[in-house]
XYZ file of N, CA and C in Angstrom:
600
model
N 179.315 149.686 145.352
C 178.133 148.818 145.334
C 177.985 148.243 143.930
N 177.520 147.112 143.802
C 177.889 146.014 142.857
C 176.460 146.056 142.211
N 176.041 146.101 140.721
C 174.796 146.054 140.202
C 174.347 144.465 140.119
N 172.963 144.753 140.083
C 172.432 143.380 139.987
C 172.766 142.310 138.749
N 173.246 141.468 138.595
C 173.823 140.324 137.618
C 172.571 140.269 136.754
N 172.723 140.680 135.448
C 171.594 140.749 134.161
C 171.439 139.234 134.239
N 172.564 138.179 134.236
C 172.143 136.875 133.947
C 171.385 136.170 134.599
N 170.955 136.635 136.359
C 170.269 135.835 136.906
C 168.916 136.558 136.935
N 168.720 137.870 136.536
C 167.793 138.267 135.961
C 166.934 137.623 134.699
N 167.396 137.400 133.686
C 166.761 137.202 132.358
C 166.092 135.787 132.791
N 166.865 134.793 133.184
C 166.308 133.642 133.515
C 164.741 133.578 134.037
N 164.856 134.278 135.112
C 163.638 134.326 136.370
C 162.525 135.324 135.408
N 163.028 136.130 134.955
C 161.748 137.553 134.137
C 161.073 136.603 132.866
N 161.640 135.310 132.203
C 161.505 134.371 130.787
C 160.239 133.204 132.022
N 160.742 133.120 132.733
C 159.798 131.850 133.845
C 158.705 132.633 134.026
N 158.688 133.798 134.529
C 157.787 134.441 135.151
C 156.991 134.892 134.042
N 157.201 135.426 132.759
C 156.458 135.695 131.550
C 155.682 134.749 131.321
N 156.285 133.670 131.010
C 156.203 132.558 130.020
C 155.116 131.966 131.087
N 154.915 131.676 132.134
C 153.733 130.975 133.392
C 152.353 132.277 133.258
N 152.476 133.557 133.090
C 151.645 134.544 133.280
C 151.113 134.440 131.709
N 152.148 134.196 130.561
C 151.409 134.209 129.274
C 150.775 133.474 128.682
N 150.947 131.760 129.977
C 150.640 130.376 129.728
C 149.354 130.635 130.584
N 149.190 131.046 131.618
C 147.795 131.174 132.534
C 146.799 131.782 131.535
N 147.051 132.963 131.020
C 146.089 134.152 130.245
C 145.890 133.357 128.745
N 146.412 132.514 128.658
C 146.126 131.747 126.924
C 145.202 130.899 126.934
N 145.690 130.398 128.078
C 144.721 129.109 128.446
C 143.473 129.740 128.692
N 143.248 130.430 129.726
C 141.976 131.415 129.916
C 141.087 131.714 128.843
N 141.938 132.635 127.966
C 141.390 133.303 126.290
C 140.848 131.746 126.014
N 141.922 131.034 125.625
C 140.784 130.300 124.645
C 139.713 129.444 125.124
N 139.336 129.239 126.618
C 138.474 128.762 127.350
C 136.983 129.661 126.784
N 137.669 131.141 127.319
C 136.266 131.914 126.930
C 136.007 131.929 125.704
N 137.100 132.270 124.759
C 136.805 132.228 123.352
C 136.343 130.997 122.720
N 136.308 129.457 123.284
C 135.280 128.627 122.822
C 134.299 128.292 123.236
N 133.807 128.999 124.933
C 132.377 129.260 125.480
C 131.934 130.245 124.527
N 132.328 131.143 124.339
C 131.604 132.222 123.453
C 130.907 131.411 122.180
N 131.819 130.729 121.296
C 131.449 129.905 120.285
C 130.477 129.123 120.345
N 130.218 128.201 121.952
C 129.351 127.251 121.847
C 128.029 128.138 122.601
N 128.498 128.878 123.386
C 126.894 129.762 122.977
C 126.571 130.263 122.141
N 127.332 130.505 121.504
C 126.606 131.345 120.175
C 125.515 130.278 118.932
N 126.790 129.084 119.122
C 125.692 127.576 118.267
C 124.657 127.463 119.086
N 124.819 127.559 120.130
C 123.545 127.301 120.881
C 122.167 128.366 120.700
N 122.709 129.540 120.563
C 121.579 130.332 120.909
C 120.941 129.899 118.996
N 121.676 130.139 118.087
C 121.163 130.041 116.678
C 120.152 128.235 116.568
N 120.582 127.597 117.592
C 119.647 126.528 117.845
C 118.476 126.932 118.043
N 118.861 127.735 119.230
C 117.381 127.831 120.107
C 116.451 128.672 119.003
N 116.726 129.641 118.095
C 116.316 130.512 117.337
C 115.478 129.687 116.288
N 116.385 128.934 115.802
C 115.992 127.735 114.546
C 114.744 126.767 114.925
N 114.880 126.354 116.501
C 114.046 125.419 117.017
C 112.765 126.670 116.891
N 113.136 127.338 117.217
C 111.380 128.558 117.352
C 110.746 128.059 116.236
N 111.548 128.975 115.498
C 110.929 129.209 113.948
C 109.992 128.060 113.436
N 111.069 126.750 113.009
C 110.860 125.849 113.546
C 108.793 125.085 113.737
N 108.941 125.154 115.254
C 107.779 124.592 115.904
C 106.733 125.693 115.501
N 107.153 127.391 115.043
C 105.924 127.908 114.967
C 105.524 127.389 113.062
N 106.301 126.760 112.265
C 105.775 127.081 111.293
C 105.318 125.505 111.233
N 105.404 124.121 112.106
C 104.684 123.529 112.118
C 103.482 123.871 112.469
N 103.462 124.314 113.788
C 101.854 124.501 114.205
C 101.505 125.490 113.465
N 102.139 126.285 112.533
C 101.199 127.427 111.536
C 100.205 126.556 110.422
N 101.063 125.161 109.881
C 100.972 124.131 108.735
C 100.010 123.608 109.496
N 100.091 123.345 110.298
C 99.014 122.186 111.454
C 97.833 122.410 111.153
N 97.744 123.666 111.398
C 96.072 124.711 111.710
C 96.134 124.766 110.344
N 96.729 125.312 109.784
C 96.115 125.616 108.096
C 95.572 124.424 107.709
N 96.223 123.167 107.773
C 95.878 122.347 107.138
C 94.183 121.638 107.094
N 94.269 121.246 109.223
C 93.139 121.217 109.396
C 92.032 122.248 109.297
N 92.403 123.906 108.834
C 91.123 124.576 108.867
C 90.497 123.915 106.882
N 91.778 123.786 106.239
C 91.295 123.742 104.925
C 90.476 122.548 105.056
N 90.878 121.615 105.506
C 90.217 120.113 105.450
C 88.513 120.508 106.080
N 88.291 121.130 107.112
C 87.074 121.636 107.434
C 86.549 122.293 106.752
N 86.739 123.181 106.370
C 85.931 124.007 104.784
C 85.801 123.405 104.134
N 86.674 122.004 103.317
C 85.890 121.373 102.315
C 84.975 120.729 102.624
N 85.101 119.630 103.920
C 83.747 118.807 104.128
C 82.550 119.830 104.621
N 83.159 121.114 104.779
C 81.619 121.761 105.107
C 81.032 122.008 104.083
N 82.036 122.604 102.606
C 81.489 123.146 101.280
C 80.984 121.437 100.743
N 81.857 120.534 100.451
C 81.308 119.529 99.918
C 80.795 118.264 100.656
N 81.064 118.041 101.414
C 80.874 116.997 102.806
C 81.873 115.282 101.680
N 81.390 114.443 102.259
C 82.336 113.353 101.136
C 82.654 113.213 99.891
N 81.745 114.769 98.861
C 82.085 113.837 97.896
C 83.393 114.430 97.022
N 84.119 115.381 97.990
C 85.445 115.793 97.485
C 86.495 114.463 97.829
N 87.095 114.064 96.514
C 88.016 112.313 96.577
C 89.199 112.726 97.478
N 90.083 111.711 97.976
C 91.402 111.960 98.698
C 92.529 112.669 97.706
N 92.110 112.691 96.854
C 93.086 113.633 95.938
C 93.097 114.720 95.178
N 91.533 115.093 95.400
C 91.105 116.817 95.494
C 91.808 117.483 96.535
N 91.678 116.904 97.838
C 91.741 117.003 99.220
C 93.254 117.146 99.304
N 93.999 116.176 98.449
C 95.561 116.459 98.957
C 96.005 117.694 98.124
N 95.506 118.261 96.655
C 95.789 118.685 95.627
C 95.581 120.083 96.806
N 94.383 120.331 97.103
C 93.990 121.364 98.104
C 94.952 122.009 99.446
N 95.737 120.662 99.811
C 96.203 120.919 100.975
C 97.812 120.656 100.758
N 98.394 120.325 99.486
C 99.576 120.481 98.913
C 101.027 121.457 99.409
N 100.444 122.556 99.820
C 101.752 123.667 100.418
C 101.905 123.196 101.647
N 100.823 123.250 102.156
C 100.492 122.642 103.789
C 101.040 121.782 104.064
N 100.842 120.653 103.457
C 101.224 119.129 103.848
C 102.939 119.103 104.105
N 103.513 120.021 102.192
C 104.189 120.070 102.687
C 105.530 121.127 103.758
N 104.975 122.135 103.879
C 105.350 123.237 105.236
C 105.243 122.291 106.487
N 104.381 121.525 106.164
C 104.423 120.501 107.585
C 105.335 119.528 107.698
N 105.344 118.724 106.736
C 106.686 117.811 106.701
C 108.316 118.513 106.922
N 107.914 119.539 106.399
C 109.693 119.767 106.212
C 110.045 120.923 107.573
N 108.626 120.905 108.419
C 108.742 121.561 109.758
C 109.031 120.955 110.735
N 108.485 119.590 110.461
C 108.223 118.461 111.161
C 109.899 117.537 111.695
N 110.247 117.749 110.411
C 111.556 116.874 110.292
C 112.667 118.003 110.354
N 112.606 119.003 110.531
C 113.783 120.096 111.247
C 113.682 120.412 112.639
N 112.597 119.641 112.951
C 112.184 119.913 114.739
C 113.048 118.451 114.960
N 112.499 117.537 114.392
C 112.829 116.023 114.719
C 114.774 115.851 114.879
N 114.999 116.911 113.504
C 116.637 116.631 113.114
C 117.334 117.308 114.778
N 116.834 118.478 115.234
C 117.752 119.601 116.117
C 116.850 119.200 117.288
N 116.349 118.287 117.891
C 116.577 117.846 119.153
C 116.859 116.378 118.989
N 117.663 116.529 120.287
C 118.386 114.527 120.512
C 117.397 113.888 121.240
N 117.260 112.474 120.637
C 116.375 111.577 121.192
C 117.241 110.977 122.805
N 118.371 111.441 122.592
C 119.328 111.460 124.016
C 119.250 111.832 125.185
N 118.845 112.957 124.455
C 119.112 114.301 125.736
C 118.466 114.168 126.983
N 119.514 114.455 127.894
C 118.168 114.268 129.433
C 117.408 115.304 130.016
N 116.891 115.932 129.010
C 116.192 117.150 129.046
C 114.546 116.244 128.829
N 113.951 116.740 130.435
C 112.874 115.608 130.336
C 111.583 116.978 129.328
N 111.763 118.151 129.308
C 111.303 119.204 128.360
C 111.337 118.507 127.168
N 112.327 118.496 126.704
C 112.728 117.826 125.427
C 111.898 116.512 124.685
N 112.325 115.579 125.609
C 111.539 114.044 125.298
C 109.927 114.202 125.346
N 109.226 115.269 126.200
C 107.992 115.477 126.351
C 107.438 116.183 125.070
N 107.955 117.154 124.614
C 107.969 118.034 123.268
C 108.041 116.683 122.260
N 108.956 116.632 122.045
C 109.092 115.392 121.176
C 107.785 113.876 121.127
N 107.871 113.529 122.265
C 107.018 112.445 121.847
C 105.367 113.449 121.702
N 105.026 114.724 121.962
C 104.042 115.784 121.686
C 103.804 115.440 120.291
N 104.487 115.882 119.705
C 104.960 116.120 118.044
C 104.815 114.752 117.385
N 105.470 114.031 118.037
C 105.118 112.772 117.377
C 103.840 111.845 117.485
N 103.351 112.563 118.424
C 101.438 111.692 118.313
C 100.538 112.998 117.665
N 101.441 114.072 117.638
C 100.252 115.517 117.126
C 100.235 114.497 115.231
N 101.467 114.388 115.191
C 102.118 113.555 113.437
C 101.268 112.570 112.812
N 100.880 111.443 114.040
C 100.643 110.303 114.342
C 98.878 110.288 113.922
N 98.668 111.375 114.534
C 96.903 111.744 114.361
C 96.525 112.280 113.068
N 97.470 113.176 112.679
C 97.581 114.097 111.041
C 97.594 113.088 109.911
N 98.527 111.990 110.014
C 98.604 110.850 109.526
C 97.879 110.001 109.206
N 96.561 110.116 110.339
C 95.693 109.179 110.523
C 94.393 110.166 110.278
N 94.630 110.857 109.616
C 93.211 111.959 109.274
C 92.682 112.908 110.080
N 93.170 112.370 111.783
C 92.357 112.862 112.809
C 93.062 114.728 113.102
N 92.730 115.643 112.099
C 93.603 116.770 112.058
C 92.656 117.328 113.629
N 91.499 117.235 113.644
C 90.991 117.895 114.657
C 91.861 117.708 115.878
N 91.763 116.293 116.277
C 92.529 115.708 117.413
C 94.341 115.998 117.695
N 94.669 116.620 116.371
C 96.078 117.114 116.205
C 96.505 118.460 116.539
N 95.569 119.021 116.519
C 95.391 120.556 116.488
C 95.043 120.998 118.013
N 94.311 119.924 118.610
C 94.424 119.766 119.907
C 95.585 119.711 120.668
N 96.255 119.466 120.256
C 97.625 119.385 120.939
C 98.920 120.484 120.504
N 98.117 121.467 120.353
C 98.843 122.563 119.424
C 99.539 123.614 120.933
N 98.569 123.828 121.999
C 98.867 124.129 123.218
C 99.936 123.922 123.762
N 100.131 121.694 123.850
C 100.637 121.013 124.591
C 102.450 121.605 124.005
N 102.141 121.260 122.675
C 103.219 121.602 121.858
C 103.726 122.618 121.942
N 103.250 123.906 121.834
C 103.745 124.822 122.766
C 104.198 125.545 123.936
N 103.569 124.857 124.824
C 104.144 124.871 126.349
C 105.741 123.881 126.744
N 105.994 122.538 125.885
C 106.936 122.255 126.249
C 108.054 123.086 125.550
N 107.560 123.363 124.174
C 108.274 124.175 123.853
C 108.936 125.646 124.114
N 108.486 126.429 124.923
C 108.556 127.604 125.683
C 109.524 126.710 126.379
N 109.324 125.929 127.394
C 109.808 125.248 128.524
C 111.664 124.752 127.528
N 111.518 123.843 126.795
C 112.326 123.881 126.174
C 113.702 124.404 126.142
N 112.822 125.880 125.007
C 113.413 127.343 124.767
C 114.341 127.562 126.230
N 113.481 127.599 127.134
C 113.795 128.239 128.295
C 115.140 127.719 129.316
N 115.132 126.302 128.957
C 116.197 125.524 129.486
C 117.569 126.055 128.678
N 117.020 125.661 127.596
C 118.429 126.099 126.272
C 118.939 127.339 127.021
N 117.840 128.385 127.198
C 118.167 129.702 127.282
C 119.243 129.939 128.630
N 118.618 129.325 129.249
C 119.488 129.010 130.687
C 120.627 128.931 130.923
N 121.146 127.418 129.949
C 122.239 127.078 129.526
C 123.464 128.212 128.610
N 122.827 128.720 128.072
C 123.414 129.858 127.428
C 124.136 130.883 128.298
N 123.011 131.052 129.570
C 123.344 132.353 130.215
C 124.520 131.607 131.267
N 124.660 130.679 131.815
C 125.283 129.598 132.868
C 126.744 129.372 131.907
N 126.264 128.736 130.828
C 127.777 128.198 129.977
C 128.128 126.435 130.232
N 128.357 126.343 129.250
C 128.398 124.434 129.136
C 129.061 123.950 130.789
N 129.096 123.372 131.326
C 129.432 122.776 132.492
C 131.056 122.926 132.449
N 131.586 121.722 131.445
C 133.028 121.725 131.023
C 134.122 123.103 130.681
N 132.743 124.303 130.248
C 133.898 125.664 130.494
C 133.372 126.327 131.555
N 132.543 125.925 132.286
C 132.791 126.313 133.599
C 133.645 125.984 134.549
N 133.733 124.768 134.103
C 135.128 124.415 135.136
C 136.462 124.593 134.626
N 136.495 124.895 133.006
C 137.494 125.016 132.724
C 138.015 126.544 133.323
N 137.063 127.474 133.002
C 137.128 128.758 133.488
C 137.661 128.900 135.188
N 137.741 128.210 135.907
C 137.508 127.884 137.015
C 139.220 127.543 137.092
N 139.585 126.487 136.561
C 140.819 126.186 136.467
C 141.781 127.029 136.193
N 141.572 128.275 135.006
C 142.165 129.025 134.112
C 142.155 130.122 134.876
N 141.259 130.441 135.663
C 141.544 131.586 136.963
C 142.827 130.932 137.923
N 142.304 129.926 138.096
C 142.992 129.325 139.434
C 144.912 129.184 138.951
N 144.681 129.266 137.985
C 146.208 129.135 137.345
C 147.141 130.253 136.940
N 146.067 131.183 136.606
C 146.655 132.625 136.774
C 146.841 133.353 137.815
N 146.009 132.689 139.121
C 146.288 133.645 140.136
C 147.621 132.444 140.607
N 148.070 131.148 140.232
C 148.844 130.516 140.971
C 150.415 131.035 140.435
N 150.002 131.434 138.768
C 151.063 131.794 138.210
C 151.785 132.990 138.807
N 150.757 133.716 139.086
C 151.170 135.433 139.952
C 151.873 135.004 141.100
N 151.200 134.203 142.094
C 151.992 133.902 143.265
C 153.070 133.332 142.980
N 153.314 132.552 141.927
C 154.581 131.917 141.807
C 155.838 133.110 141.517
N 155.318 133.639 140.571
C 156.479 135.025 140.188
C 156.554 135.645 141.283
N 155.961 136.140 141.848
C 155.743 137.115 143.292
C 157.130 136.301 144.170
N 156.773 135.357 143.991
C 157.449 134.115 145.311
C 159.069 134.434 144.526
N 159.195 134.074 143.546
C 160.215 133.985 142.385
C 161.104 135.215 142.515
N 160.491 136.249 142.385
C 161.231 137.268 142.459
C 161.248 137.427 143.697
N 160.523 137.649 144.839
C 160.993 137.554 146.294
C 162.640 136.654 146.554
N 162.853 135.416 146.404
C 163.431 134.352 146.642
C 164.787 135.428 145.978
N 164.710 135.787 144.575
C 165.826 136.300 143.990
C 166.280 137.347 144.459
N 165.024 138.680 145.084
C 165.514 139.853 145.189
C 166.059 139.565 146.815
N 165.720 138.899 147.542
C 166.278 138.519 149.180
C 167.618 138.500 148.660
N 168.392 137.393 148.307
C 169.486 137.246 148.981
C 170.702 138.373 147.514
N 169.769 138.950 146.513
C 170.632 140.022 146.010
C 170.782 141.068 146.415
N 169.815 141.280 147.458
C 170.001 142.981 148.391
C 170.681 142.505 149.376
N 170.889 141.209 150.100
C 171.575 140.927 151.038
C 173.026 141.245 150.335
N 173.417 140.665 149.435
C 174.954 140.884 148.694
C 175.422 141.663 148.283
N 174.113 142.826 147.505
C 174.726 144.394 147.781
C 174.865 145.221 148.717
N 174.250 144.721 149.973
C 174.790 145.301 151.221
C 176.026 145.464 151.495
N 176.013 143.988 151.490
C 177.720 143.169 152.174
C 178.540 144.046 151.378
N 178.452 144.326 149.999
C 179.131 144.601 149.186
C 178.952 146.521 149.142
């Protein structure tokens, strides 16, 4: 009885590796750059918190200070006692204001999003315009889309970008096609070599 030919071996075992090590690579780095883009994502969602709470922290401070003075002095503190007074505030608010503005897209079809946003931008709009009472009013609104927001992001995180879902999807589908192929591969080879060591 005649041993099996090493040469038509090595061929078929290099195909069959090389498709099983090509399925599992592709895979890895599918997950290994979902992992990545959740991870930017979640340090978003974290940043956006922080974020919206230390506007609306600036918000309220600002307007409670502005109320204590016209209660202690009523008009005759000038607009530049008043700003000198409200100086940290003003600016904790600006630079809260414009890190909320920078890390969401005026794009996005996140109708959460555009609602938060144009929130913020009339809460701005009123602060701007003196009316802190009427700004502070909307400190709620601002927070509810924001939860809502949060919550979408959060979603997305747990689900995974669309594009590595399907990539993931593919990268299964290719490893289990790769298996059947070797399976098939070595079937096809080992048939007609047990037939010839019979004969033989």
């Amino acid at each position: 009885m005649s041993e099996i030919p090493v040469n038509t071996l090595v061929p078929v075992g290099v195909v069959i590796a090389a498709l099983i090590a090509g399925a599992f690579s592709f895979l890895s780095l599918v997950l290994t750059k979902e992992q990545q883009i959740s991870q930017l994502r979640q340090n978003w969602i974290d940043a956006l918190r922080d974020d919206i709470s230390k506007y609306i922290s600036a918000l309220v401070a600002t307007e409670e200070i502005y109320w204590a003075i016209e209660q202690k002095h009523g008009d005759s503190v000038d607009v530049l006692a008043r700003s000198m007074e409200t100086k940290e505030e003003h600016k904790a608010l600006a630079i809260a204001y414009s890190n909320i503005m920078m890390r969401l897209n005026p794009d996005d079809k996140s109708k959460h999003q555009k609602d938060l946003r144009n929130c913020l931008v009339q809460s701005k709009k009123l602060a701007s315009k003196g009316k802190w009472e009427e700004s502070v009013e909307m400190v709620d609104n601002i927070r509810d889309f924001a939860q809502l927001t949060l919550k979408e992001e959060w979603d997305r995180v747990k689900v995974g970008e669309p594009s590595f879902v399907n990539s993931k999807r593919v990268g299964v589908i290719g490893v289990i096609i790769s298996l059947l192929v070797a399976c098939l591969v070595i079937y096809n080879v080992s048939v007609p070599l047990e037939a010839h060591l019979i004969k033989n």
